[in-house]
Short mmCIF file of C-alpha atoms and ligand atoms in Angstrom, two decimals:
data_model
loop_
_atom_site.label_atom_id
_atom_site.label_comp_id
_atom_site.label_asym_id
_atom_site.label_seq_id
_atom_site.Cartn_x
_atom_site.Cartn_y
_atom_site.Cartn_z
CA MET A 109 8.77 4.73 -34.71
CA LYS A 110 7.62 6.33 -31.48
CA THR A 111 10.31 8.58 -30.00
CA LEU A 112 10.66 10.85 -26.99
CA THR A 113 13.08 13.78 -26.95
CA ILE A 114 13.85 15.50 -23.66
CA THR A 115 16.39 17.97 -22.32
CA LYS A 116 19.64 16.14 -21.54
CA PRO A 117 19.20 14.67 -18.05
CA ASP A 118 21.46 14.56 -14.97
CA ASP A 119 21.92 11.72 -12.50
CA TRP A 120 21.68 13.11 -8.95
CA HIS A 121 23.07 9.96 -7.27
CA VAL A 122 25.61 7.61 -8.82
CA HIS A 123 28.54 5.43 -7.75
CA VAL A 124 31.29 5.28 -10.35
CA ARG A 125 34.00 3.77 -8.08
CA GLY A 126 37.68 3.98 -9.12
CA GLY A 127 40.32 2.18 -11.15
CA ALA A 128 39.22 -0.51 -13.59
CA ILE A 129 35.57 -0.39 -12.51
CA LEU A 130 35.46 3.37 -13.08
CA LYS A 131 36.75 2.86 -16.63
CA ALA A 132 34.14 0.18 -17.27
CA VAL A 133 31.10 2.03 -15.93
CA LEU A 134 31.73 5.75 -16.49
CA PRO A 135 31.03 5.74 -20.28
CA HIS A 136 27.51 4.47 -19.57
CA THR A 137 26.69 7.36 -17.24
CA ALA A 138 28.47 9.92 -19.43
CA ARG A 139 26.54 8.80 -22.52
CA GLN A 140 23.17 9.40 -20.93
CA PHE A 141 23.75 12.25 -18.52
CA ALA A 142 25.32 15.69 -18.77
CA ARG A 143 26.25 15.75 -15.08
CA ALA A 144 26.08 13.46 -12.08
CA ILE A 145 26.38 13.73 -8.32
CA ILE A 146 29.28 11.38 -7.56
CA MET A 147 28.98 9.41 -4.33
CA PRO A 148 32.03 9.52 -2.06
CA ASN A 149 31.89 6.03 -0.49
CA LEU A 150 35.24 4.84 -1.80
CA LYS A 151 37.85 3.07 0.28
CA PRO A 152 39.13 5.29 1.85
CA PRO A 153 36.17 7.67 1.65
CA VAL A 154 36.36 10.95 -0.23
CA ALA A 155 36.27 13.14 2.87
CA THR A 156 38.31 16.23 2.01
CA VAL A 157 38.25 18.79 -0.76
CA ALA A 158 41.74 17.67 -1.81
CA GLN A 159 40.57 14.05 -2.11
CA ALA A 160 37.47 15.09 -4.06
CA LEU A 161 39.52 17.14 -6.51
CA ALA A 162 41.92 14.22 -7.05
CA TYR A 163 38.96 11.88 -7.57
CA ARG A 164 37.43 14.37 -10.00
CA GLN A 165 40.65 14.29 -12.04
CA GLU A 166 40.58 10.49 -12.05
CA ILE A 167 37.01 10.57 -13.36
CA LEU A 168 37.80 13.12 -16.07
CA ALA A 169 40.83 11.06 -17.12
CA ALA A 170 38.63 7.94 -17.42
CA LEU A 171 36.18 9.65 -19.80
CA PRO A 172 36.29 8.42 -23.39
CA VAL A 173 37.86 11.05 -25.65
CA GLY A 174 35.34 13.62 -26.85
CA MET A 175 32.64 12.71 -24.35
CA GLY A 176 31.39 15.72 -22.43
CA PHE A 177 30.42 15.01 -18.84
CA THR A 178 30.65 16.98 -15.62
CA PRO A 179 31.18 15.13 -12.34
CA LEU A 180 29.62 17.00 -9.44
CA MET A 181 31.64 16.02 -6.39
CA THR A 182 30.45 15.31 -2.86
CA LEU A 183 32.26 14.80 0.44
CA TYR A 184 31.69 11.98 2.89
CA LEU A 185 30.64 13.43 6.23
CA THR A 186 32.35 11.81 9.21
CA ALA A 187 32.60 12.62 12.89
CA ALA A 188 36.07 13.93 12.03
CA THR A 189 34.86 16.43 9.38
CA THR A 190 36.00 19.91 10.42
CA LEU A 191 34.20 23.21 10.10
CA GLU A 192 37.22 24.38 8.11
CA GLU A 193 36.70 21.55 5.57
CA ILE A 194 33.05 22.58 5.17
CA ARG A 195 34.11 26.17 4.55
CA LYS A 196 36.65 25.02 1.95
CA ALA A 197 34.04 22.81 0.29
CA ALA A 198 31.55 25.65 0.14
CA GLU A 199 34.16 27.81 -1.59
CA CYS A 200 35.05 25.12 -4.13
CA GLU A 201 33.05 25.23 -7.35
CA HIS A 202 33.37 21.47 -7.85
CA ILE A 203 31.89 20.37 -4.50
CA HIS A 204 28.11 20.31 -4.41
CA ALA A 205 27.08 18.47 -1.26
CA PHE A 206 28.03 16.39 1.78
CA LYS A 207 26.78 12.81 2.16
CA LEU A 208 25.64 11.43 5.49
CA TYR A 209 25.95 7.67 5.92
CA PRO A 210 24.80 6.24 9.24
CA ALA A 211 27.76 4.02 10.25
CA GLY A 212 27.21 0.51 8.90
CA ALA A 213 24.09 1.34 6.87
CA THR A 214 25.44 0.28 3.47
CA THR A 215 28.48 -0.43 1.26
CA ASN A 216 31.62 1.31 2.60
CA SER A 217 29.77 3.14 5.35
CA ASP A 218 31.86 1.93 8.31
CA LEU A 219 33.39 5.40 8.60
CA GLY A 220 29.94 6.96 8.64
CA VAL A 221 28.34 8.69 11.58
CA ALA A 222 27.49 6.50 14.59
CA ASP A 223 25.58 9.08 16.60
CA ILE A 224 23.85 11.63 14.39
CA LYS A 225 23.33 14.21 17.15
CA THR A 226 27.11 14.55 17.52
CA VAL A 227 27.38 16.03 14.01
CA TYR A 228 24.67 18.67 14.50
CA PRO A 229 27.36 21.40 14.62
CA LEU A 230 28.37 20.24 11.12
CA PHE A 231 24.76 20.43 9.93
CA ALA A 232 24.63 23.98 11.30
CA ALA A 233 27.68 24.84 9.20
CA LEU A 234 26.19 23.24 6.08
CA GLU A 235 23.03 25.25 6.67
CA ARG A 236 25.06 28.46 7.04
CA TYR A 237 26.98 27.83 3.83
CA ASP A 238 23.85 26.65 2.01
CA MET A 239 25.57 23.35 1.18
CA PRO A 240 23.11 20.46 0.63
CA LEU A 241 23.14 17.44 2.94
CA LEU A 242 22.47 14.16 1.13
CA VAL A 243 21.13 11.50 3.46
CA HIS A 244 21.23 7.72 3.36
CA GLY A 245 18.05 7.43 5.40
CA GLU A 246 18.17 4.10 7.20
CA VAL A 247 18.71 3.30 10.86
CA THR A 248 21.41 0.74 11.53
CA ASP A 249 19.81 -0.91 14.56
CA GLU A 250 20.05 -4.63 13.83
CA GLN A 251 16.94 -5.18 15.91
CA CYS A 252 15.00 -3.10 13.38
CA ASP A 253 13.50 -5.14 10.54
CA ILE A 254 15.42 -4.35 7.35
CA PHE A 255 12.18 -3.36 5.58
CA ASP A 256 11.38 -0.81 8.35
CA ARG A 257 14.75 0.90 8.58
CA GLU A 258 13.89 3.83 6.33
CA LYS A 259 10.64 4.60 8.12
CA ALA A 260 12.46 4.40 11.46
CA PHE A 261 15.07 6.85 10.17
CA VAL A 262 12.40 9.29 9.03
CA ASP A 263 10.73 9.15 12.46
CA THR A 264 13.79 9.29 14.67
CA HIS A 265 16.37 11.31 12.73
CA LEU A 266 15.07 13.02 9.63
CA SER A 267 12.21 14.83 11.31
CA ALA A 268 14.63 16.14 13.97
CA ILE A 269 17.26 17.22 11.44
CA VAL A 270 14.73 19.12 9.34
CA ALA A 271 13.12 20.71 12.44
CA ASN A 272 16.48 21.80 13.87
CA PHE A 273 17.92 23.10 10.60
CA PRO A 274 14.99 24.53 8.64
CA ALA A 275 17.19 26.32 6.10
CA LEU A 276 19.37 23.27 5.44
CA ARG A 277 18.79 21.77 2.00
CA VAL A 278 18.32 18.03 2.46
CA VAL A 279 18.02 15.29 -0.16
CA VAL A 280 16.55 12.01 1.03
CA GLU A 281 18.55 9.73 -1.24
CA HIS A 282 16.91 6.75 -2.90
CA ALA A 283 13.55 7.13 -1.17
CA THR A 284 11.84 3.74 -1.02
CA THR A 285 8.78 4.03 1.22
CA THR A 286 5.41 5.72 1.49
CA GLU A 287 6.63 7.26 4.74
CA ALA A 288 9.68 8.89 3.16
CA VAL A 289 7.56 10.18 0.28
CA GLN A 290 5.00 11.67 2.65
CA PHE A 291 7.71 13.25 4.77
CA VAL A 292 9.32 14.95 1.77
CA GLU A 293 5.96 16.05 0.36
CA SER A 294 4.95 17.75 3.59
CA ALA A 295 8.37 19.29 4.36
CA SER A 296 9.53 22.71 3.15
CA ALA A 297 10.92 23.33 -0.33
CA ASN A 298 14.39 22.73 1.15
CA VAL A 299 13.71 19.00 1.35
CA ALA A 300 13.79 16.81 -1.76
CA ALA A 301 14.33 13.16 -2.69
CA THR A 302 15.89 11.06 -5.40
CA ILE A 303 14.24 7.89 -6.68
CA THR A 304 15.98 4.93 -8.39
CA PRO A 305 14.69 2.96 -11.38
CA GLN A 306 14.61 -0.32 -9.46
CA HIS A 307 12.37 1.09 -6.75
CA LEU A 308 9.94 2.33 -9.44
CA LEU A 309 9.88 -0.93 -11.38
CA PHE A 310 10.12 -3.72 -8.83
CA ASN A 311 8.74 -4.75 -5.49
CA ARG A 312 10.39 -7.14 -3.07
CA ASN A 313 9.06 -10.22 -4.86
CA ALA A 314 11.74 -9.56 -7.49
CA LEU A 315 14.37 -10.55 -4.92
CA LEU A 316 12.90 -14.02 -4.57
CA ALA A 317 11.23 -14.76 -7.91
CA GLY A 318 11.70 -18.50 -8.32
CA GLY A 319 15.00 -18.33 -6.44
CA ILE A 320 17.31 -15.78 -4.81
CA ARG A 321 18.22 -12.98 -7.18
CA PRO A 322 21.24 -11.02 -5.98
CA HIS A 323 21.18 -8.45 -8.77
CA TYR A 324 17.98 -6.96 -7.34
CA TYR A 325 19.58 -6.56 -3.92
CA CYS A 326 20.41 -2.99 -3.03
CA LEU A 327 20.07 -0.76 0.01
CA PRO A 328 17.62 0.49 0.94
CA ILE A 329 16.13 -2.88 0.00
CA ILE A 330 13.20 -2.90 -2.46
CA LYS A 331 9.91 -2.86 -0.57
CA ARG A 332 6.30 -4.03 -0.82
CA GLU A 333 4.10 -3.14 -3.81
CA GLN A 334 2.25 -0.41 -1.88
CA HIS A 335 5.53 1.49 -1.50
CA ARG A 336 6.44 1.06 -5.16
CA LEU A 337 3.05 2.49 -6.10
CA ALA A 338 3.62 5.51 -3.85
CA LEU A 339 7.01 6.11 -5.47
CA VAL A 340 5.58 5.85 -8.99
CA ALA A 341 2.75 8.22 -8.08
CA VAL A 342 5.05 10.91 -6.74
CA ALA A 343 7.79 10.53 -9.38
CA THR A 344 5.21 10.97 -12.14
CA SER A 345 3.25 13.70 -10.36
CA GLY A 346 5.30 16.66 -11.56
CA ASN A 347 6.24 17.53 -7.98
CA PRO A 348 9.70 19.15 -8.33
CA LYS A 349 10.88 17.79 -4.97
CA PHE A 350 11.35 14.36 -6.54
CA PHE A 351 14.01 13.82 -9.15
CA LEU A 352 16.20 11.22 -10.83
CA GLY A 353 19.02 9.53 -8.92
CA THR A 354 19.86 6.10 -10.28
CA ASP A 355 22.02 4.93 -7.35
CA SER A 356 23.75 2.86 -10.00
CA ALA A 357 26.13 0.92 -7.75
CA PRO A 358 28.36 -1.50 -9.67
CA HIS A 359 29.94 -4.50 -7.95
CA LEU A 360 31.85 -7.29 -9.62
CA THR A 361 29.50 -10.14 -10.49
CA SER A 362 31.69 -12.42 -8.37
CA LEU A 363 30.98 -10.23 -5.33
CA LYS A 364 27.21 -10.24 -5.93
CA GLU A 365 26.81 -13.93 -6.73
CA THR A 366 28.25 -15.29 -3.53
CA ALA A 367 27.22 -16.39 -0.04
CA CYS A 368 27.19 -12.81 1.26
CA GLY A 369 26.61 -10.67 -1.81
CA CYS A 370 27.20 -6.90 -1.96
CA ALA A 371 24.32 -4.41 -2.02
CA GLY A 372 23.89 -2.36 -5.16
CA CYS A 373 22.26 -2.56 -8.61
CA PHE A 374 24.20 -1.49 -11.70
CA SER A 375 21.72 0.47 -13.82
CA ALA A 376 23.85 3.02 -15.70
CA HIS A 377 23.74 0.91 -18.89
CA ALA A 378 20.01 1.61 -19.33
CA ALA A 379 19.07 4.22 -16.75
CA LEU A 380 16.83 6.38 -18.93
CA GLU A 381 15.27 3.36 -20.61
CA LEU A 382 14.30 1.93 -17.23
CA TYR A 383 12.78 5.22 -16.08
CA ALA A 384 10.97 5.58 -19.42
CA GLU A 385 9.45 2.14 -18.89
CA ALA A 386 8.21 3.11 -15.42
CA PHE A 387 6.78 6.45 -16.61
CA GLU A 388 5.15 4.87 -19.66
CA ARG A 389 3.44 2.23 -17.54
CA ALA A 390 2.07 5.04 -15.37
CA GLY A 391 0.82 6.87 -18.50
CA ALA A 392 3.12 9.79 -17.64
CA LEU A 393 5.87 9.92 -20.28
CA ASP A 394 5.21 13.65 -20.57
CA ARG A 395 6.41 14.04 -16.97
CA LEU A 396 9.74 12.27 -17.49
CA GLU A 397 11.58 15.42 -18.56
CA GLY A 398 10.86 17.36 -15.38
CA PHE A 399 11.91 14.43 -13.20
CA ALA A 400 15.02 13.54 -15.22
CA SER A 401 16.26 16.85 -16.54
CA LEU A 402 14.83 19.90 -14.78
CA TYR A 403 13.95 19.56 -11.08
CA GLY A 404 17.33 18.31 -9.84
CA ALA A 405 19.23 21.16 -11.48
CA ASP A 406 16.79 23.63 -9.95
CA PHE A 407 17.22 22.13 -6.47
CA TYR A 408 21.03 22.23 -6.74
CA ARG A 409 20.81 25.79 -8.14
CA LEU A 410 22.60 24.83 -11.32
CA SER A 411 21.60 25.85 -14.81
CA ARG A 412 19.41 23.46 -16.76
CA ASN A 413 21.12 21.57 -19.58
CA THR A 414 20.68 22.81 -23.12
CA GLY A 415 21.19 19.65 -25.21
CA THR A 416 18.66 16.88 -25.72
CA VAL A 417 18.52 13.10 -25.77
CA THR A 418 16.10 10.95 -27.75
CA LEU A 419 14.64 7.65 -26.71
CA ALA A 420 12.97 5.35 -29.22
CA LYS A 421 10.35 2.72 -28.55
CA MET A 422 12.52 -0.13 -29.73
CA ALA A 423 13.08 -3.54 -28.17
CA TRP A 424 16.61 -4.62 -27.27
CA ARG A 425 18.12 -7.20 -25.01
CA VAL A 426 20.35 -6.21 -22.10
CA PRO A 427 23.70 -8.04 -22.23
CA LEU A 428 24.44 -10.61 -19.52
CA ALA A 429 27.51 -8.66 -18.43
CA TYR A 430 29.48 -5.49 -19.11
CA GLY A 431 33.23 -5.05 -18.79
CA ASP A 432 35.89 -7.61 -19.59
CA GLU A 433 37.47 -10.69 -18.05
CA GLU A 434 39.02 -8.68 -15.24
CA VAL A 435 35.96 -6.53 -14.51
CA SER A 436 32.66 -8.27 -15.15
CA ILE A 437 29.52 -6.50 -13.95
CA THR A 438 26.03 -7.90 -14.25
CA PRO A 439 23.57 -5.13 -15.11
CA LEU A 440 20.05 -4.71 -13.84
CA GLN A 441 17.70 -6.69 -16.13
CA ALA A 442 20.59 -8.73 -17.56
CA GLY A 443 19.34 -10.87 -20.42
CA GLU A 444 15.91 -9.24 -20.34
CA GLN A 445 14.23 -7.30 -23.12
CA LEU A 446 13.66 -3.55 -22.64
CA GLY A 447 11.13 -1.54 -24.63
CA TRP A 448 12.97 1.78 -24.93
CA LYS A 449 16.40 2.58 -26.28
CA MET A 450 18.39 5.79 -26.12
CA LEU A 451 19.51 6.71 -29.64
C1 NCD B 727 25.62 1.48 -2.68
C2 NCD B 727 27.04 1.07 -3.03
O1 NCD B 727 27.24 -0.07 -3.44
O2 NCD B 727 27.97 1.88 -2.92
N1 NCD B 727 24.82 0.30 -2.56
C3 NCD B 727 23.46 0.24 -2.65
O3 NCD B 727 22.93 -0.84 -2.40
N2 NCD B 727 22.74 1.28 -2.98
C4 NCD B 727 25.62 2.32 -1.45
C5 NCD B 727 24.34 3.06 -1.21
O4 NCD B 727 23.99 3.96 -1.93
O5 NCD B 727 23.64 2.70 -0.25
ZN1 ZN B 728 24.01 5.07 -3.44
#
């Protein structure tokens, strides 16, 4: 049997939620990844060090006994974030970044930043403390076509942020377009990007293949084939500015399969398998380890993991749902056959 063994990977962008959903989804992430950057878009958002430490305890308490996993916490940047909170975060070993959500851009982003220029003093503080800024890079202008919102953000906001704060470490989260890829490639080594499995594997036809398919709906929305090809090219290129961030974003099936379904794909059940599929199709399985296990740790200035994981070329069928009667979550590729399986 064909197998692939790589250094244990990390997920540099994941939503694990809280309560019953946390219990249902966390074992999937903890099985595959040594560490993960935990997104702070809860209700209410995780906006202070005290809230992040309490959330970290909730995550650790939800871990199955004996499973080693390190949650790397982030804070939600709001117009009300204080310089004092940034200082406290910088001094806390468990806080690794701040997340910028343009207000209204995505799930639970209503407390995000409405006018990005007004938080420039906060960016200056992040730069001073060498605390990474993670960016949801989409404009929220409803006049802007949803497929153009990332490009518009790169042009109007990202370029200005990077020019004004050259020493600020910035991660363009879930990059989905040629324009975002080109921006990150040509920026300094302080600018990196995460890429999701769905944006490597699917183009926007998947949303409307024979009917409307809510489980492929996430934000930023999946784009045209030309963008997918640009993402595959850069993810498999060995460029250390691009690394794994699943953006696994579980929602109850009942909240996805409805008239106004939530944005987010749950991919934690098969994250590495999905990436392996994308890298194999590109003839670049030998580049998976750098993308999944090495470059992100280097960017965050954390040590690389020492353990390994092994994937086998082995067909299996993704279940139709995970969870139980109370919490039922439809995974990405539900009911489909995958070609790789983590052992
Ligand atoms: C995420 C979520 O559900 O929290 N949804 C998504 O479509 N990716 C939020 C986000 O990362 O944009
Ligand atoms: Zn996300």
